[in-house]
Short mmCIF file of C-alpha atoms in Angstrom, two decimals:
data_model
loop_
_atom_site.label_atom_id
_atom_site.label_comp_id
_atom_site.label_asym_id
_atom_site.label_seq_id
_atom_site.Cartn_x
_atom_site.Cartn_y
_atom_site.Cartn_z
CA UNK A 6 -9.69 -99.82 -220.30
CA UNK A 7 -7.91 -96.64 -218.38
CA UNK A 8 -11.01 -94.36 -220.67
CA UNK A 9 -13.21 -96.82 -219.04
CA UNK A 10 -12.27 -96.53 -215.45
CA UNK A 11 -11.65 -92.79 -215.67
CA UNK A 12 -15.22 -92.45 -217.55
CA UNK A 13 -16.57 -94.31 -214.23
CA UNK A 14 -14.29 -92.07 -211.74
CA UNK A 15 -15.73 -89.45 -213.39
CA UNK A 16 -19.73 -90.69 -213.23
CA UNK A 17 -19.00 -91.07 -209.29
CA UNK A 18 -17.87 -87.52 -208.69
CA UNK A 19 -20.55 -86.11 -210.36
CA UNK A 20 -23.32 -88.71 -208.42
CA UNK A 21 -21.45 -87.46 -205.31
CA UNK A 22 -21.72 -83.76 -205.99
CA UNK A 23 -25.51 -83.95 -207.25
CA UNK A 24 -26.10 -86.27 -203.95
CA UNK A 25 -24.07 -83.35 -202.06
CA UNK A 26 -25.94 -80.21 -202.91
CA UNK A 27 -28.94 -81.87 -202.82
CA UNK A 28 -28.30 -82.56 -199.00
CA UNK A 29 -26.68 -79.20 -198.21
CA UNK A 30 -28.69 -77.04 -200.01
CA UNK A 31 -32.13 -79.05 -198.14
CA UNK A 32 -30.69 -78.12 -194.63
CA UNK A 33 -29.30 -74.55 -195.71
CA UNK A 34 -32.55 -74.06 -197.35
CA UNK A 35 -29.98 -71.75 -200.57
CA UNK A 36 -30.25 -73.59 -203.97
CA UNK A 37 -26.57 -73.63 -204.80
CA UNK A 38 -25.68 -71.72 -208.22
CA UNK A 39 -24.08 -73.95 -210.82
CA UNK A 40 -21.30 -72.36 -212.72
CA UNK A 41 -19.34 -74.37 -216.41
CA UNK A 42 -15.56 -72.95 -217.32
CA UNK A 43 -13.39 -74.20 -219.36
CA UNK A 44 -9.73 -75.35 -219.49
CA UNK A 45 -7.66 -73.97 -221.03
CA UNK A 46 -6.30 -77.21 -222.98
CA UNK A 47 -9.40 -80.11 -223.11
CA UNK A 48 -12.15 -80.66 -220.65
CA UNK A 49 -13.97 -77.85 -217.82
CA UNK A 50 -15.35 -78.40 -214.62
CA UNK A 51 -18.32 -76.94 -212.61
CA UNK A 52 -18.26 -74.65 -209.62
CA UNK A 53 -21.68 -75.51 -207.03
CA UNK A 54 -21.64 -72.36 -204.75
CA UNK A 55 -23.54 -71.46 -202.22
CA UNK A 56 -24.55 -68.74 -199.01
CA UNK A 57 -26.89 -69.14 -197.33
CA UNK A 58 -28.15 -69.03 -193.60
CA UNK A 59 -25.47 -72.28 -192.72
CA UNK A 60 -23.32 -72.28 -194.84
CA UNK A 61 -21.30 -69.14 -195.54
CA UNK A 62 -19.50 -70.19 -198.51
CA UNK A 63 -19.60 -73.42 -199.29
CA UNK A 64 -18.30 -74.33 -202.85
CA UNK A 65 -18.37 -78.24 -204.46
CA UNK A 66 -16.05 -78.15 -207.75
CA UNK A 67 -16.05 -81.28 -210.16
CA UNK A 68 -13.64 -81.29 -213.04
CA UNK A 69 -12.49 -83.69 -216.13
CA UNK A 70 -9.50 -82.09 -218.03
CA UNK A 71 -7.21 -83.08 -220.43
CA UNK A 72 -3.73 -81.48 -221.41
CA UNK A 73 0.09 -81.75 -221.18
CA UNK A 74 2.43 -80.56 -218.16
CA UNK A 75 5.14 -78.28 -218.43
CA UNK A 76 8.72 -79.83 -218.08
CA UNK A 77 8.48 -78.10 -214.19
CA UNK A 78 5.22 -80.09 -213.55
CA UNK A 79 6.70 -83.27 -215.19
CA UNK A 80 9.61 -84.04 -213.38
CA UNK A 81 6.98 -83.73 -210.19
CA UNK A 82 4.41 -85.76 -211.47
CA UNK A 83 4.75 -89.93 -211.45
CA UNK A 84 4.65 -91.03 -214.63
CA UNK A 85 4.81 -87.84 -216.84
CA UNK A 86 8.43 -87.82 -217.82
CA UNK A 87 7.67 -89.91 -220.45
CA UNK A 88 4.68 -88.00 -221.51
CA UNK A 89 3.46 -85.30 -220.19
CA UNK A 90 -0.16 -85.61 -221.56
CA UNK A 91 -2.55 -85.91 -218.63
CA UNK A 92 -5.92 -86.92 -218.02
CA UNK A 93 -8.07 -85.49 -214.11
CA UNK A 94 -10.68 -85.96 -213.29
CA UNK A 95 -11.99 -85.05 -209.58
CA UNK A 96 -14.25 -83.28 -207.16
CA UNK A 97 -13.21 -80.81 -204.00
CA UNK A 98 -15.51 -80.07 -201.53
CA UNK A 99 -15.12 -77.11 -198.87
CA UNK A 100 -17.46 -75.95 -196.27
CA UNK A 101 -17.32 -72.71 -194.46
CA UNK A 102 -20.01 -72.79 -192.36
CA UNK A 103 -21.66 -69.33 -190.52
CA UNK A 104 -21.50 -71.10 -187.02
CA UNK A 105 -18.38 -71.15 -185.45
CA UNK A 106 -20.13 -74.51 -183.63
CA UNK A 107 -19.99 -75.91 -186.98
CA UNK A 108 -16.07 -76.96 -188.17
CA UNK A 109 -15.20 -76.27 -191.78
CA UNK A 110 -15.46 -79.11 -193.73
CA UNK A 111 -12.77 -80.61 -196.44
CA UNK A 112 -12.56 -82.90 -198.69
CA UNK A 113 -11.05 -83.74 -202.14
CA UNK A 114 -10.50 -87.06 -204.40
CA UNK A 115 -9.38 -87.67 -208.10
CA UNK A 116 -8.32 -89.41 -210.28
CA UNK A 117 -5.18 -89.57 -212.21
CA UNK A 118 -4.28 -91.05 -215.93
CA UNK A 119 -0.30 -90.00 -217.44
CA UNK A 120 2.00 -92.85 -218.03
CA UNK A 121 0.28 -94.16 -214.90
CA UNK A 122 -3.02 -93.93 -213.07
CA UNK A 123 -4.31 -93.60 -209.32
CA UNK A 124 -6.29 -92.28 -207.27
CA UNK A 125 -5.94 -89.57 -204.51
CA UNK A 126 -7.28 -87.39 -202.12
CA UNK A 127 -8.42 -87.18 -199.04
CA UNK A 128 -10.90 -85.60 -195.97
CA UNK A 129 -9.82 -82.85 -192.98
CA UNK A 130 -12.12 -80.47 -190.53
CA UNK A 131 -11.40 -77.36 -189.11
CA UNK A 132 -12.57 -77.06 -185.50
CA UNK A 133 -11.73 -73.42 -183.90
CA UNK A 134 -13.94 -74.49 -181.09
CA UNK A 135 -14.21 -77.68 -179.07
CA UNK A 136 -15.76 -80.12 -181.01
CA UNK A 137 -17.39 -82.82 -179.13
CA UNK A 138 -17.56 -85.01 -181.93
CA UNK A 139 -14.33 -85.00 -182.49
CA UNK A 140 -13.23 -88.86 -181.31
CA UNK A 141 -16.12 -90.55 -183.24
CA UNK A 142 -15.01 -88.80 -186.57
CA UNK A 143 -11.44 -90.20 -186.44
CA UNK A 144 -12.71 -93.55 -185.24
CA UNK A 145 -14.69 -93.31 -188.40
CA UNK A 146 -12.21 -92.62 -190.41
CA UNK A 147 -9.73 -95.30 -189.33
CA UNK A 148 -12.81 -98.34 -189.42
CA UNK A 149 -13.24 -97.00 -193.26
CA UNK A 150 -8.98 -97.17 -193.65
CA UNK A 151 -9.15 -100.84 -191.68
CA UNK A 152 -11.70 -101.64 -194.22
CA UNK A 153 -10.09 -101.15 -197.43
CA UNK A 154 -5.98 -100.69 -196.67
CA UNK A 155 -5.41 -102.60 -193.22
CA UNK A 156 -2.95 -100.87 -191.60
CA UNK A 157 -2.71 -97.79 -193.62
CA UNK A 158 -5.39 -96.03 -191.31
CA UNK A 159 -2.60 -94.75 -189.30
CA UNK A 160 0.28 -93.90 -192.48
CA UNK A 161 -3.49 -92.00 -193.97
CA UNK A 162 -4.07 -89.64 -190.36
CA UNK A 163 0.12 -88.90 -190.38
CA UNK A 164 -0.18 -88.05 -193.80
CA UNK A 165 -2.86 -85.73 -193.23
CA UNK A 166 -1.44 -83.58 -190.24
CA UNK A 167 1.58 -83.43 -191.83
CA UNK A 168 -0.02 -81.74 -195.00
CA UNK A 169 -2.20 -79.00 -193.41
CA UNK A 170 0.60 -77.90 -190.54
CA UNK A 171 1.85 -74.11 -190.95
CA UNK A 172 5.26 -74.69 -190.21
CA UNK A 173 5.92 -70.37 -190.05
CA UNK A 174 3.52 -70.52 -187.06
CA UNK A 175 3.70 -74.53 -185.76
CA UNK A 176 0.06 -75.22 -185.52
CA UNK A 177 -1.92 -77.21 -187.51
CA UNK A 178 -4.71 -76.05 -189.15
CA UNK A 179 -7.09 -77.88 -188.38
CA UNK A 180 -7.93 -81.55 -185.95
CA UNK A 181 -6.77 -83.10 -189.33
CA UNK A 182 -8.22 -86.10 -191.43
CA UNK A 183 -7.26 -88.31 -193.29
CA UNK A 184 -5.16 -87.80 -196.81
CA UNK A 185 -3.22 -90.23 -199.33
CA UNK A 186 -2.69 -90.26 -202.71
CA UNK A 187 -1.32 -92.78 -205.60
CA UNK A 188 -3.11 -95.32 -204.66
CA UNK A 189 -2.44 -97.83 -207.51
CA UNK A 190 -2.66 -101.28 -206.30
CA UNK A 191 -5.97 -102.43 -206.65
CA UNK A 192 -8.35 -100.87 -209.35
CA UNK A 193 -11.60 -101.79 -208.19
CA UNK A 194 -10.47 -102.45 -203.92
CA UNK A 195 -9.11 -98.46 -204.84
CA UNK A 196 -12.13 -97.71 -206.23
CA UNK A 197 -14.84 -98.63 -203.18
CA UNK A 198 -12.36 -97.58 -201.24
CA UNK A 199 -12.23 -93.30 -203.05
CA UNK A 200 -16.58 -94.43 -202.62
CA UNK A 201 -17.16 -94.43 -199.04
CA UNK A 202 -14.30 -91.85 -198.74
CA UNK A 203 -17.12 -89.77 -200.39
CA UNK A 204 -20.08 -90.75 -198.40
CA UNK A 205 -18.71 -90.98 -195.04
CA UNK A 206 -18.24 -86.97 -195.52
CA UNK A 207 -21.32 -87.33 -197.03
CA UNK A 208 -22.81 -88.28 -194.25
CA UNK A 209 -20.49 -86.79 -191.07
CA UNK A 210 -21.37 -83.14 -193.37
CA UNK A 211 -25.57 -83.90 -192.83
CA UNK A 212 -25.07 -85.60 -189.21
CA UNK A 213 -23.02 -82.21 -188.18
CA UNK A 214 -24.84 -79.68 -190.13
CA UNK A 215 -28.06 -81.60 -188.15
CA UNK A 216 -27.10 -81.23 -185.30
CA UNK A 217 -25.51 -78.49 -184.76
CA UNK A 218 -27.25 -75.98 -187.13
CA UNK A 219 -29.66 -74.62 -184.28
CA UNK A 220 -27.17 -74.34 -181.47
CA UNK A 221 -26.31 -70.55 -180.45
CA UNK A 222 -22.95 -68.59 -180.53
CA UNK A 223 -21.44 -65.40 -179.26
CA UNK A 224 -19.96 -62.57 -181.06
CA UNK A 225 -16.27 -64.04 -179.25
CA UNK A 226 -17.21 -67.37 -180.31
CA UNK A 227 -17.14 -65.82 -183.81
CA UNK A 228 -14.05 -63.56 -184.11
CA UNK A 229 -11.98 -66.78 -182.55
CA UNK A 230 -13.45 -68.28 -186.28
CA UNK A 231 -12.48 -65.49 -188.23
CA UNK A 232 -8.70 -65.28 -186.87
CA UNK A 233 -8.99 -69.35 -187.48
CA UNK A 234 -9.65 -68.63 -191.16
CA UNK A 235 -7.38 -66.31 -191.55
CA UNK A 236 -4.46 -69.38 -190.81
CA UNK A 237 -6.99 -71.26 -193.27
CA UNK A 238 -6.26 -68.83 -196.18
CA UNK A 239 -2.41 -68.81 -195.41
CA UNK A 240 -2.42 -72.40 -195.99
CA UNK A 241 -4.06 -73.09 -199.17
CA UNK A 242 -2.01 -69.21 -200.47
CA UNK A 243 1.30 -71.05 -198.70
CA UNK A 244 1.35 -74.46 -199.30
CA UNK A 245 -1.83 -76.14 -200.78
CA UNK A 246 -0.53 -78.50 -203.17
CA UNK A 247 -4.15 -78.02 -205.52
CA UNK A 248 -3.59 -74.29 -205.67
CA UNK A 249 -0.34 -74.57 -206.56
CA UNK A 250 -1.08 -77.23 -209.33
CA UNK A 251 -4.26 -74.90 -210.04
CA UNK A 252 -2.15 -72.04 -210.92
CA UNK A 253 0.66 -73.89 -212.61
CA UNK A 254 -1.84 -75.62 -215.10
CA UNK A 255 -3.70 -72.88 -215.64
CA UNK A 256 -6.86 -73.67 -213.67
CA UNK A 257 -10.31 -71.52 -212.97
CA UNK A 258 -9.43 -68.91 -210.96
CA UNK A 259 -12.57 -69.20 -208.91
CA UNK A 260 -12.80 -73.26 -208.89
CA UNK A 261 -9.02 -72.59 -207.43
CA UNK A 262 -9.75 -70.43 -204.38
CA UNK A 263 -12.64 -71.75 -204.06
CA UNK A 264 -11.80 -73.30 -200.50
CA UNK A 265 -10.55 -69.49 -199.51
CA UNK A 266 -12.82 -68.30 -196.35
CA UNK A 267 -15.36 -65.93 -196.85
CA UNK A 268 -13.90 -63.70 -194.20
CA UNK A 269 -10.37 -63.58 -192.11
CA UNK A 270 -9.24 -62.13 -189.69
CA UNK A 271 -5.91 -61.18 -189.16
CA UNK A 272 -6.37 -58.53 -186.22
CA UNK B 25 33.60 -48.41 -193.78
CA UNK B 26 30.92 -50.69 -193.98
CA UNK B 27 29.99 -51.25 -190.56
CA UNK B 28 29.71 -46.71 -190.24
CA UNK B 29 27.52 -46.99 -193.28
CA UNK B 30 25.39 -49.84 -191.90
CA UNK B 31 24.76 -47.93 -188.51
CA UNK B 32 24.13 -44.58 -190.61
CA UNK B 33 21.56 -46.92 -192.15
CA UNK B 34 19.96 -48.43 -189.55
CA UNK B 35 20.05 -45.21 -187.10
CA UNK B 36 17.75 -43.12 -190.22
CA UNK B 37 15.58 -46.03 -190.25
CA UNK B 38 15.15 -45.63 -186.41
CA UNK B 39 14.61 -42.31 -186.54
CA UNK B 40 12.66 -42.89 -189.02
CA UNK B 41 10.23 -45.53 -187.49
CA UNK B 42 10.28 -42.37 -184.66
CA UNK B 43 8.71 -39.81 -187.09
CA UNK B 44 6.55 -42.38 -188.20
CA UNK B 45 5.16 -43.55 -185.28
CA UNK B 46 3.97 -40.12 -183.98
CA UNK B 47 2.70 -38.52 -186.86
CA UNK B 48 0.48 -41.81 -187.47
CA UNK B 49 -0.24 -42.15 -183.31
CA UNK B 50 -1.37 -38.08 -183.13
CA UNK B 51 -3.79 -38.35 -186.12
CA UNK B 52 -4.87 -41.52 -185.58
CA UNK B 53 -5.06 -40.75 -181.43
CA UNK B 54 -3.84 -44.14 -180.63
CA UNK B 55 -0.58 -45.72 -179.41
CA UNK B 56 1.18 -47.88 -180.90
CA UNK B 57 2.16 -51.15 -178.84
CA UNK B 58 6.05 -52.31 -179.38
CA UNK B 59 7.34 -55.61 -179.31
CA UNK B 60 10.37 -56.53 -179.47
CA UNK B 61 11.91 -59.60 -181.02
CA UNK B 62 15.38 -61.44 -181.55
CA UNK B 63 16.47 -63.27 -184.77
CA UNK B 64 16.97 -66.79 -184.50
CA UNK B 65 21.08 -66.10 -186.07
CA UNK B 66 21.61 -62.83 -184.57
CA UNK B 67 20.30 -59.09 -184.08
CA UNK B 68 16.49 -58.50 -183.98
CA UNK B 69 13.83 -56.09 -184.21
CA UNK B 70 10.93 -53.70 -183.17
CA UNK B 71 7.38 -54.11 -184.35
CA UNK B 72 5.18 -51.14 -183.73
CA UNK B 73 1.35 -52.52 -184.15
CA UNK B 74 -1.20 -50.06 -184.48
CA UNK B 75 -5.48 -50.02 -183.92
CA UNK B 76 -7.77 -46.99 -183.70
CA UNK B 77 -10.23 -44.72 -185.46
CA UNK B 78 -8.42 -44.06 -188.14
CA UNK B 79 -6.17 -46.44 -188.89
CA UNK B 80 -7.81 -50.35 -188.91
CA UNK B 81 -4.61 -52.58 -188.90
CA UNK B 82 -1.14 -50.11 -188.47
CA UNK B 83 2.63 -51.76 -188.64
CA UNK B 84 6.54 -50.34 -188.88
CA UNK B 85 8.75 -52.30 -188.34
CA UNK B 86 12.47 -51.92 -187.67
CA UNK B 87 14.83 -54.30 -187.95
CA UNK B 88 18.84 -55.29 -188.29
CA UNK B 89 19.61 -59.44 -188.79
CA UNK B 90 22.69 -60.85 -188.58
CA UNK B 91 23.29 -64.47 -189.83
CA UNK B 92 24.08 -67.21 -192.97
CA UNK B 93 22.00 -67.45 -196.23
CA UNK B 94 20.68 -71.28 -196.49
CA UNK B 95 22.44 -72.43 -199.75
CA UNK B 96 18.94 -71.98 -201.09
CA UNK B 97 19.16 -68.43 -200.58
CA UNK B 98 23.11 -68.20 -201.38
CA UNK B 99 22.46 -68.72 -204.89
CA UNK B 100 19.48 -66.09 -205.04
CA UNK B 101 21.36 -62.81 -203.51
CA UNK B 102 24.19 -60.91 -204.99
CA UNK B 103 27.62 -61.85 -203.03
CA UNK B 104 26.05 -64.31 -201.00
CA UNK B 105 27.98 -67.92 -203.22
CA UNK B 106 31.51 -66.73 -201.48
CA UNK B 107 30.76 -66.21 -198.17
CA UNK B 108 26.86 -66.72 -196.49
CA UNK B 109 26.93 -64.28 -193.61
CA UNK B 110 24.74 -61.36 -194.59
CA UNK B 111 23.54 -58.19 -192.12
CA UNK B 112 20.50 -56.63 -192.79
CA UNK B 113 19.43 -53.38 -191.73
CA UNK B 114 15.57 -51.73 -192.85
CA UNK B 115 12.49 -50.20 -192.35
CA UNK B 116 8.54 -51.69 -193.05
CA UNK B 117 5.72 -50.21 -192.53
CA UNK B 118 1.55 -50.82 -193.82
CA UNK B 119 -1.25 -48.58 -193.04
CA UNK B 120 -4.31 -50.20 -193.72
CA UNK B 121 -6.82 -47.73 -193.24
CA UNK B 122 -10.89 -48.08 -191.37
CA UNK B 123 -11.93 -45.13 -194.46
CA UNK B 124 -12.55 -47.40 -197.53
CA UNK B 125 -11.82 -43.78 -198.92
CA UNK B 126 -8.29 -43.87 -197.77
CA UNK B 127 -5.46 -45.72 -199.87
CA UNK B 128 -3.16 -48.88 -197.83
CA UNK B 129 -0.42 -47.71 -197.58
CA UNK B 130 2.41 -49.34 -198.02
CA UNK B 131 6.72 -48.59 -197.94
CA UNK B 132 10.10 -50.00 -196.60
CA UNK B 133 14.05 -49.28 -197.91
CA UNK B 134 17.03 -52.07 -196.34
CA UNK B 135 20.67 -51.92 -196.92
CA UNK B 136 22.11 -54.56 -197.07
CA UNK B 137 25.77 -56.00 -196.42
CA UNK B 138 26.98 -59.71 -198.24
CA UNK B 139 30.24 -59.58 -199.85
CA UNK B 140 28.36 -56.59 -201.79
CA UNK B 141 26.33 -54.07 -200.33
CA UNK B 142 23.35 -52.52 -202.11
CA UNK B 143 20.16 -50.18 -201.01
CA UNK B 144 16.76 -51.19 -201.91
CA UNK B 145 13.13 -50.61 -201.27
CA UNK B 146 9.82 -49.17 -202.65
CA UNK B 147 6.39 -47.36 -201.28
CA UNK B 148 2.94 -48.42 -203.15
CA UNK B 149 -0.42 -47.49 -202.29
CA UNK B 150 -3.76 -49.64 -202.93
CA UNK B 151 -7.15 -47.65 -203.20
CA UNK B 152 -9.82 -49.14 -203.53
CA UNK B 153 -12.35 -46.77 -204.78
CA UNK B 154 -11.64 -43.45 -207.53
CA UNK B 155 -8.22 -41.73 -205.16
CA UNK B 156 -8.18 -38.16 -206.95
CA UNK B 157 -4.29 -37.57 -205.54
CA UNK B 158 -3.27 -40.27 -207.88
CA UNK B 159 -1.34 -38.43 -210.38
CA UNK B 160 0.38 -36.59 -207.72
CA UNK B 161 1.23 -39.04 -206.37
CA UNK B 162 3.05 -40.76 -209.20
CA UNK B 163 4.19 -37.25 -210.09
CA UNK B 164 6.26 -36.69 -207.09
CA UNK B 165 7.74 -40.03 -206.77
CA UNK B 166 8.79 -38.92 -210.60
CA UNK B 167 10.63 -35.93 -209.22
CA UNK B 168 11.80 -37.41 -206.58
CA UNK B 169 14.03 -40.38 -208.77
CA UNK B 170 14.64 -37.64 -211.59
CA UNK B 171 16.66 -35.77 -208.49
CA UNK B 172 18.43 -38.65 -207.57
CA UNK B 173 18.44 -40.64 -210.21
CA UNK B 174 17.69 -39.32 -213.77
CA UNK B 175 16.53 -41.41 -216.46
CA UNK B 176 15.74 -44.49 -213.75
CA UNK B 177 11.51 -43.40 -212.92
CA UNK B 178 9.81 -44.98 -215.27
CA UNK B 179 12.61 -48.02 -214.58
CA UNK B 180 11.64 -48.03 -211.17
CA UNK B 181 8.03 -47.92 -211.86
CA UNK B 182 7.86 -50.28 -214.30
CA UNK B 183 8.85 -52.83 -211.60
CA UNK B 184 6.48 -51.67 -209.04
CA UNK B 185 3.48 -52.61 -211.70
CA UNK B 186 5.32 -55.43 -212.30
CA UNK B 187 6.35 -56.86 -209.09
CA UNK B 188 2.42 -56.18 -207.51
CA UNK B 189 0.98 -57.62 -209.99
CA UNK B 190 -1.13 -60.73 -209.80
CA UNK B 191 -0.71 -63.42 -212.83
CA UNK B 192 -3.96 -65.42 -212.19
CA UNK B 193 -6.46 -62.50 -211.91
CA UNK B 194 -4.60 -60.45 -214.15
CA UNK B 195 -4.42 -57.86 -211.98
CA UNK B 196 -2.83 -55.20 -210.66
CA UNK B 197 -2.60 -55.05 -206.59
CA UNK B 198 -2.58 -51.52 -206.39
CA UNK B 199 -2.39 -48.12 -207.90
CA UNK B 200 2.12 -48.88 -207.76
CA UNK B 201 4.12 -46.17 -206.34
CA UNK B 202 8.20 -47.48 -207.35
CA UNK B 203 10.34 -50.04 -206.46
CA UNK B 204 14.09 -50.61 -207.05
CA UNK B 205 16.63 -52.94 -205.36
CA UNK B 206 20.44 -53.19 -205.73
CA UNK B 207 21.20 -49.54 -205.52
CA UNK B 208 25.12 -49.26 -205.42
CA UNK B 209 26.10 -46.90 -208.01
CA UNK B 210 27.30 -44.49 -205.18
CA UNK B 211 26.69 -44.47 -201.66
CA UNK B 212 26.16 -40.69 -200.12
CA UNK B 213 23.33 -40.67 -203.36
CA UNK B 214 22.06 -43.70 -202.48
CA UNK B 215 21.73 -42.85 -198.70
CA UNK B 216 20.13 -39.60 -200.21
CA UNK B 217 17.46 -40.37 -202.50
CA UNK B 218 16.86 -43.47 -199.85
CA UNK B 219 15.83 -40.84 -197.00
CA UNK B 220 13.92 -38.64 -199.53
CA UNK B 221 11.94 -41.52 -199.99
CA UNK B 222 11.10 -42.01 -196.50
CA UNK B 223 10.20 -38.65 -195.92
CA UNK B 224 7.81 -38.84 -198.97
CA UNK B 225 6.12 -41.29 -197.72
CA UNK B 226 6.22 -39.52 -194.26
CA UNK B 227 4.64 -36.33 -196.00
CA UNK B 228 2.44 -38.55 -198.03
CA UNK B 229 0.39 -40.60 -194.95
CA UNK B 230 0.23 -37.52 -193.21
CA UNK B 231 -1.22 -35.35 -196.58
CA UNK B 232 -3.69 -38.29 -197.00
CA UNK B 233 -4.86 -38.71 -193.52
CA UNK B 234 -5.53 -35.72 -192.73
CA UNK B 235 -7.33 -34.92 -195.88
CA UNK B 236 -10.03 -37.84 -195.85
CA UNK B 237 -9.95 -38.97 -192.82
CA UNK B 238 -13.46 -37.02 -191.77
CA UNK B 239 -14.96 -38.00 -195.07
CA UNK B 240 -18.06 -39.90 -195.15
CA UNK B 241 -18.23 -43.79 -196.55
CA UNK B 242 -20.88 -46.45 -196.60
CA UNK B 243 -21.64 -49.98 -196.01
CA UNK B 244 -21.63 -50.89 -200.36
CA UNK B 245 -17.76 -48.85 -200.00
CA UNK B 246 -16.79 -50.86 -196.81
CA UNK B 247 -17.28 -53.49 -198.76
CA UNK B 248 -15.08 -52.92 -201.81
CA UNK B 249 -12.09 -52.77 -199.50
CA UNK B 250 -12.99 -55.73 -197.74
CA UNK B 251 -12.30 -57.80 -201.31
CA UNK B 252 -9.64 -55.71 -202.53
CA UNK B 253 -8.16 -56.79 -199.12
CA UNK B 254 -8.42 -60.60 -200.39
CA UNK B 255 -5.90 -59.49 -203.39
CA UNK B 256 -4.28 -57.84 -201.12
CA UNK B 257 -4.07 -60.87 -198.28
CA UNK B 258 -3.42 -62.63 -202.06
CA UNK B 259 -0.51 -61.13 -203.19
CA UNK B 260 1.57 -61.13 -200.26
CA UNK B 261 1.25 -65.10 -199.14
CA UNK B 262 1.57 -66.16 -203.16
CA UNK B 263 4.08 -64.00 -204.26
CA UNK B 264 6.18 -61.33 -201.94
CA UNK B 265 9.23 -61.74 -201.80
CA UNK B 266 9.60 -60.56 -198.62
CA UNK B 267 7.45 -62.65 -196.95
CA UNK B 268 9.31 -65.46 -198.49
CA UNK B 269 12.76 -63.90 -196.97
CA UNK B 270 11.19 -63.77 -193.99
CA UNK B 271 10.15 -67.32 -193.85
CA UNK B 272 12.89 -68.68 -195.41
CA UNK B 273 15.16 -67.10 -192.66
CA UNK B 274 12.87 -67.27 -189.50
CA UNK B 275 12.39 -64.21 -188.64
CA UNK B 276 9.77 -62.82 -186.56
CA UNK B 277 6.37 -64.40 -187.71
CA UNK B 278 4.41 -61.17 -186.47
CA UNK B 279 6.72 -59.10 -188.00
CA UNK B 280 6.58 -60.85 -191.35
CA UNK B 281 2.87 -60.78 -191.53
CA UNK B 282 2.88 -57.53 -189.80
CA UNK B 283 1.87 -56.22 -193.61
CA UNK B 284 -1.38 -58.85 -193.87
CA UNK B 285 -5.09 -56.91 -194.40
CA UNK B 286 -7.32 -56.23 -191.02
CA UNK B 287 -9.70 -58.15 -192.86
CA UNK B 288 -10.41 -59.54 -195.57
CA UNK B 289 -13.66 -60.90 -197.32
CA UNK B 290 -13.29 -64.30 -200.42
CA UNK B 291 -16.94 -63.94 -200.44
#
């Protein structure tokens, strides 16, 4: 049963990857460059990277890895204490646009199996200037959550706000979105939710890029973006669980740090 | 006795700060901008920052703080278990030059008092291109260590190499130098050593900047520097003890992150 579910999740993540790279590639005009990598235990992934006139640095990474947690991780991961074996499959996406008018966009969903099994993931955006679609963005996420997890939206939103926060600067990384983990209520419902979060992200990327890619911006705005990106870099290296998980489990370094901004300014 | 020693160390760090900012300011042509900050317990510091035609981002920070370690830190810091009170005074310097021909230069020394007392510190440099003075640089440090700590040079050098290392990339941050801590053998000798490490750094900065500041460089070399700096940023946020100590003890965020490169490229 678990194996079948694992493969269904894995296939969806691959399908979504294909949709996303086709979409972004068409809007940007550049092709993604794909690299396969192997995990030090078993499995691996494919990283697709783009650098073009619209997306300054973008990456879509899918991976399916099989291994054993070390003793430190065993204590942190649900269901890993009695048996360190795990399977994980997931997709993660980060798009850092050239234009400071377009927010950086981040998304990931994953399915993990230890002696338990669950979905996790989320999406969030980081505008550096005013972004007039911010209410639509949040309202769309609310509607989506209400469909599959009634009354959970405010919890998922708060989780995202709490997570993407830089305590040392007392400021949020961006404008938030939703964040969730350990979804193991009803597999079919959870999987539908996961698929719809992916579709929501895909549509948001499409609409936002098409609408804003030709808007003019100036050097002053670009500079604000570069400084904002230094906070992004700080968050990823100081706090991000995905980064820590990747470094702990010996994942591919380019894939783990794919989300780092192309250029960041601490000046 | 300890108070007198604390004040002697503090006075020397201030004296060295003055020497360094006068020197760098004269070579660069720009003035340092000074900011005072207070510690959330007691004490504080002065951060001096420069941004000019020779130094793209430079900072000299001195601080003297008095407080109590939290329980986590109490277990890590010598002499803090039975009494959480501490005093610390120190200087730290980071210079990120505009020219990729000139290495980034880093130095710090500090004196700590808990129920024990000791000096710590070090210096290291990060060239991104060939640097033809590298042998002189290491040999000078060796000679200096041999004068005060016979047979300790290789230990101090190794400590530096081991410390400024990025395991996730399996590469060193830079070319190393020396790194030492818990010097509490003979206070007078230790203090002389600390003073001479400071003088050595000052002379190295002076000679290197004067010799290389007018050397031509091109965009390809600048790009190599920007990518090298992303490793510098990764190290500081993922591994640096000073950064962790600062964040743990609620220090001034600009002072803690002073060492971050002005611009870094993950592209």
